[in-house]
Coordinates of C-alpha atoms and ligand atoms in Angstrom, one line a residue:
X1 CA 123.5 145.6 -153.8
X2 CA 123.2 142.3 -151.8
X3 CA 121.4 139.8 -153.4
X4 CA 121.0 137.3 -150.7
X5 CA 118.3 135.6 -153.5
X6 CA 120.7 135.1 -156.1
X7 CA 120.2 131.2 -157.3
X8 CA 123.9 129.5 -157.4
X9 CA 124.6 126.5 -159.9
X10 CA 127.7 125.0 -159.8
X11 CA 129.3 123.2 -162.5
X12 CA 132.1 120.5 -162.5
X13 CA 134.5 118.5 -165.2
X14 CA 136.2 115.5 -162.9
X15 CA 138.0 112.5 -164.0
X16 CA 139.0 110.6 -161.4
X17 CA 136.6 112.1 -158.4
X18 CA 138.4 115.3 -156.9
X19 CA 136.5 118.3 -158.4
X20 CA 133.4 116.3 -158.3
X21 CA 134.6 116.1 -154.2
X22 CA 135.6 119.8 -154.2
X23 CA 132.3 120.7 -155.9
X24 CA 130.0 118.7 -153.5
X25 CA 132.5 120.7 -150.5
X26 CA 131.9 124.0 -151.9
X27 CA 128.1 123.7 -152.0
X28 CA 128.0 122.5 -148.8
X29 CA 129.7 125.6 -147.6
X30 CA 127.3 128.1 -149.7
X31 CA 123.9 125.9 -148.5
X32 CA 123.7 124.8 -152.6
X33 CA 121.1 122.1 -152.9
X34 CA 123.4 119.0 -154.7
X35 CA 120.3 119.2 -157.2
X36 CA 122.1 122.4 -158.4
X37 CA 125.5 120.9 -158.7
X38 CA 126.0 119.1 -162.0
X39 CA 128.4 117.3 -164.1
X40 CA 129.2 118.7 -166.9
X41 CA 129.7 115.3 -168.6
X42 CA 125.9 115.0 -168.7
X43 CA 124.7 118.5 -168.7
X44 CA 124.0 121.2 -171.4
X45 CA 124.9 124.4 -171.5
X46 CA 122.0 126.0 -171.7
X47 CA 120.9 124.6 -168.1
X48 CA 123.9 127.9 -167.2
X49 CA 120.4 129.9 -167.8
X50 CA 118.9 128.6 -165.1
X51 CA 121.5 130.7 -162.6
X52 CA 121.8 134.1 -161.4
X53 CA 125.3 132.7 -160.0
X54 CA 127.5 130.2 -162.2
X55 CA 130.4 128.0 -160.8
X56 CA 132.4 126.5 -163.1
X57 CA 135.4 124.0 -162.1
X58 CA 137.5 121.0 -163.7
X59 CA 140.7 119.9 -163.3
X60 CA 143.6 119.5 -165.6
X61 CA 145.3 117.1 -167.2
X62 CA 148.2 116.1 -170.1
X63 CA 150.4 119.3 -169.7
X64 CA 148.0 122.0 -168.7
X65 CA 145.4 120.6 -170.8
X66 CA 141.6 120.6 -169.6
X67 CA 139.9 118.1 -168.5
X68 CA 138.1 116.6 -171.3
X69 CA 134.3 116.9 -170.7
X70 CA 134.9 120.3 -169.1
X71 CA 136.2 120.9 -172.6
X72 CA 133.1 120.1 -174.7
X73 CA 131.0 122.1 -172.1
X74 CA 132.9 125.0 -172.6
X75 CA 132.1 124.5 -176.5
X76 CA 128.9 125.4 -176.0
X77 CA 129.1 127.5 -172.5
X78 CA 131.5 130.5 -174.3
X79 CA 128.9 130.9 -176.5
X80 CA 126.3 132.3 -174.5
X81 CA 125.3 135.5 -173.7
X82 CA 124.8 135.7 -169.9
X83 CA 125.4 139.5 -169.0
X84 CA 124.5 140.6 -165.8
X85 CA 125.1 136.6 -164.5
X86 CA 128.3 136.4 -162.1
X87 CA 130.8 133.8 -162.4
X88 CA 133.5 131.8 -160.3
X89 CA 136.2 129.6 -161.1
X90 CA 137.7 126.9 -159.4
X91 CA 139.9 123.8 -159.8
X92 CA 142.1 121.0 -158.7
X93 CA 145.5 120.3 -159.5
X94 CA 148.6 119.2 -158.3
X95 CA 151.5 121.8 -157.8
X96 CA 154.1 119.2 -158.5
X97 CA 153.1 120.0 -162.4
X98 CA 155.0 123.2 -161.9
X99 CA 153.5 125.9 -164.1
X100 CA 150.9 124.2 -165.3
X101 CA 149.1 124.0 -162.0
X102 CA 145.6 124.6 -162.6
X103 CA 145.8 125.6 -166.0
X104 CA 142.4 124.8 -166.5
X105 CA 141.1 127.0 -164.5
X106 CA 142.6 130.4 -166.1
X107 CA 141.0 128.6 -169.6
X108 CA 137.8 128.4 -167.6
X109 CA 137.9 132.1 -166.7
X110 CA 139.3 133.4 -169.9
X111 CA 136.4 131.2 -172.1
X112 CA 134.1 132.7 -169.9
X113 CA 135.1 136.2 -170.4
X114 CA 133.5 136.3 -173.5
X115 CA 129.9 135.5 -172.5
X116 CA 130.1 139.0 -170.8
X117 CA 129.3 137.6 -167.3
X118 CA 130.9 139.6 -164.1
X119 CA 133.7 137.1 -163.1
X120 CA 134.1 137.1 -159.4
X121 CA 136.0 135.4 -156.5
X122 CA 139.5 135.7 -157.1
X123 CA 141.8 134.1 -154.5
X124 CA 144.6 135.8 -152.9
X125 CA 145.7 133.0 -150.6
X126 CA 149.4 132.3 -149.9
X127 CA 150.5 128.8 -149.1
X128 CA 151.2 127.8 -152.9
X129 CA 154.7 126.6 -153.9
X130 CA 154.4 127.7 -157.1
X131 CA 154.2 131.1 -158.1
X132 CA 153.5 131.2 -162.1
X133 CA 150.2 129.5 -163.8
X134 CA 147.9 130.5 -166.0
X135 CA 145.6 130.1 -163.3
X136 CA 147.0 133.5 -162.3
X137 CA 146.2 137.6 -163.9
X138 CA 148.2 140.5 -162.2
X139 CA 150.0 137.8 -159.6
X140 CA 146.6 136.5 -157.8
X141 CA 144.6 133.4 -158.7
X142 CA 141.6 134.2 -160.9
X143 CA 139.0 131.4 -159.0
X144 CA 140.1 128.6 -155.8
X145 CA 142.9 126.4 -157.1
X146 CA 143.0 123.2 -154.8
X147 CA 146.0 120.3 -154.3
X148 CA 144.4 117.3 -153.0
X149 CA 148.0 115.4 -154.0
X150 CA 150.1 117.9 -151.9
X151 CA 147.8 119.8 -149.4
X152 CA 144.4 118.3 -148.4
X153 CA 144.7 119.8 -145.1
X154 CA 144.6 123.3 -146.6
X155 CA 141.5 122.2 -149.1
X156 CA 138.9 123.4 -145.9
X157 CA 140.1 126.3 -144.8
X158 CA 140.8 127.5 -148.7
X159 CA 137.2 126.1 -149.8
X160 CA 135.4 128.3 -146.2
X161 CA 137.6 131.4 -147.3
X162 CA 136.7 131.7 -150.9
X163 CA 133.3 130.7 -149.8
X164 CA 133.2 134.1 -148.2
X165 CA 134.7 135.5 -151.2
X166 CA 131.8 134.5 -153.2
X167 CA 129.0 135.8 -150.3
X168 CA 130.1 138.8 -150.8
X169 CA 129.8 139.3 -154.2
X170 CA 126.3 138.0 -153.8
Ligands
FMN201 C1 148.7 112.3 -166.5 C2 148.3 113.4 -165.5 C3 148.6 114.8 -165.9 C4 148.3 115.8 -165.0 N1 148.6 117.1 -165.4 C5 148.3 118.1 -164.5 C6 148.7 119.5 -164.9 O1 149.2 119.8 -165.9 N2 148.4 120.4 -163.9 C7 147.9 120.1 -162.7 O2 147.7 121.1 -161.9 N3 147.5 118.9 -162.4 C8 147.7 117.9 -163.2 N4 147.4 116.6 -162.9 C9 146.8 116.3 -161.6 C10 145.3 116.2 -161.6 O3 144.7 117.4 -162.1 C11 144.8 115.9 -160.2 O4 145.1 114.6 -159.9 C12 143.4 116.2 -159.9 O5 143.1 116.1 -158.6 C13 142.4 115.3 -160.7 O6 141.1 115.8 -160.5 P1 139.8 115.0 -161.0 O7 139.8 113.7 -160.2 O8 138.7 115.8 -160.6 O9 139.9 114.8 -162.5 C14 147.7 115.5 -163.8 C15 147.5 114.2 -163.4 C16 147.8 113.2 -164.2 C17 147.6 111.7 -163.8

């Protein structure tokens, strides 16, 4: 059933400024207050409580490694319980990195598994030169996987279509 109610927190690990970017963009295109977008380097886990709606993006570093306060979030986050919440990936990368392209967003959605939330808002997108990451289950991207290196053109029209993607899970 359509919740058009449904209270949407989103949730962002950024080192040098892009996912903090993306995550300001993507409110913006759901109508989410910025006092509902936080960074995770100075919020606790427990404010994921406060949402019927949780989404959770960082970007990665090293080789496929997550970014680091994203990390200690995630801790804490994999250890709650939030049946009957809903919850969407995203991320920013840089497809030059190959297969490790937005690594940390499958390690998002596979940490998140196990609070027993309903992950939503896959992406089926083409427009990717890379065809293998972790990012990926059963050949589509599990969340919105962004290249603001390589293609910042194609950031808005990716950020309105998965915005979609997410209203209609609503
Ligand atoms: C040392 C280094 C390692 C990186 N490793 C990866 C990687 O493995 N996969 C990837 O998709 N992007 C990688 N990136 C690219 C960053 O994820 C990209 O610049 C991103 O936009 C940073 O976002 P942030 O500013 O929100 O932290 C790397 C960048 C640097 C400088």
């Amino acid at each position: 059933m359509k919740n058009t109610m449904a209270k949407i927190g989103i949730f962002y690990g950024s080192t040098t400024g892009y996912t903090a970017d993306a995550a300001s963009r993507i409110a913006q295109a759901l109508g989410v207050d910025m006092a509902d977008v936080h960074d995770v380097a100075n919020t606790a886990p427990s404010t994921l409580g406060d949402y019927d709606v949780i989404i959770l993006g960082a970007s990665t570093w090293g080789s496929g490694e997550m970014q680091d306060n994203m990390t200690d979030f995630l801790d804490g986050a994999e250890q709650l319980y939030l049946k009957g919440k809903k919850v969407a990936v995203f991320g920013v990368g840089d497809e030059a990195h190959g297969d490790t392209f937005c690594a940390a967003v499958g390690q998002i959605y596979r940490r998140m598994l196990k609070t027993e939330a309903e992950m939503i808002a896959p992406f089926n997108a083409d427009g990717y030169d890379i065809t293998d990451s972790q990012a990926k289950v059963d050949g589509r991207w599990v969340g919105l996987v962004l290249d603001e290196t390589n293609h910042p053109d194609l950031t808005a029209p990716r950020i309105a279509a998965w915005a979609s993607e997410i209203a209609t899970s609503l």
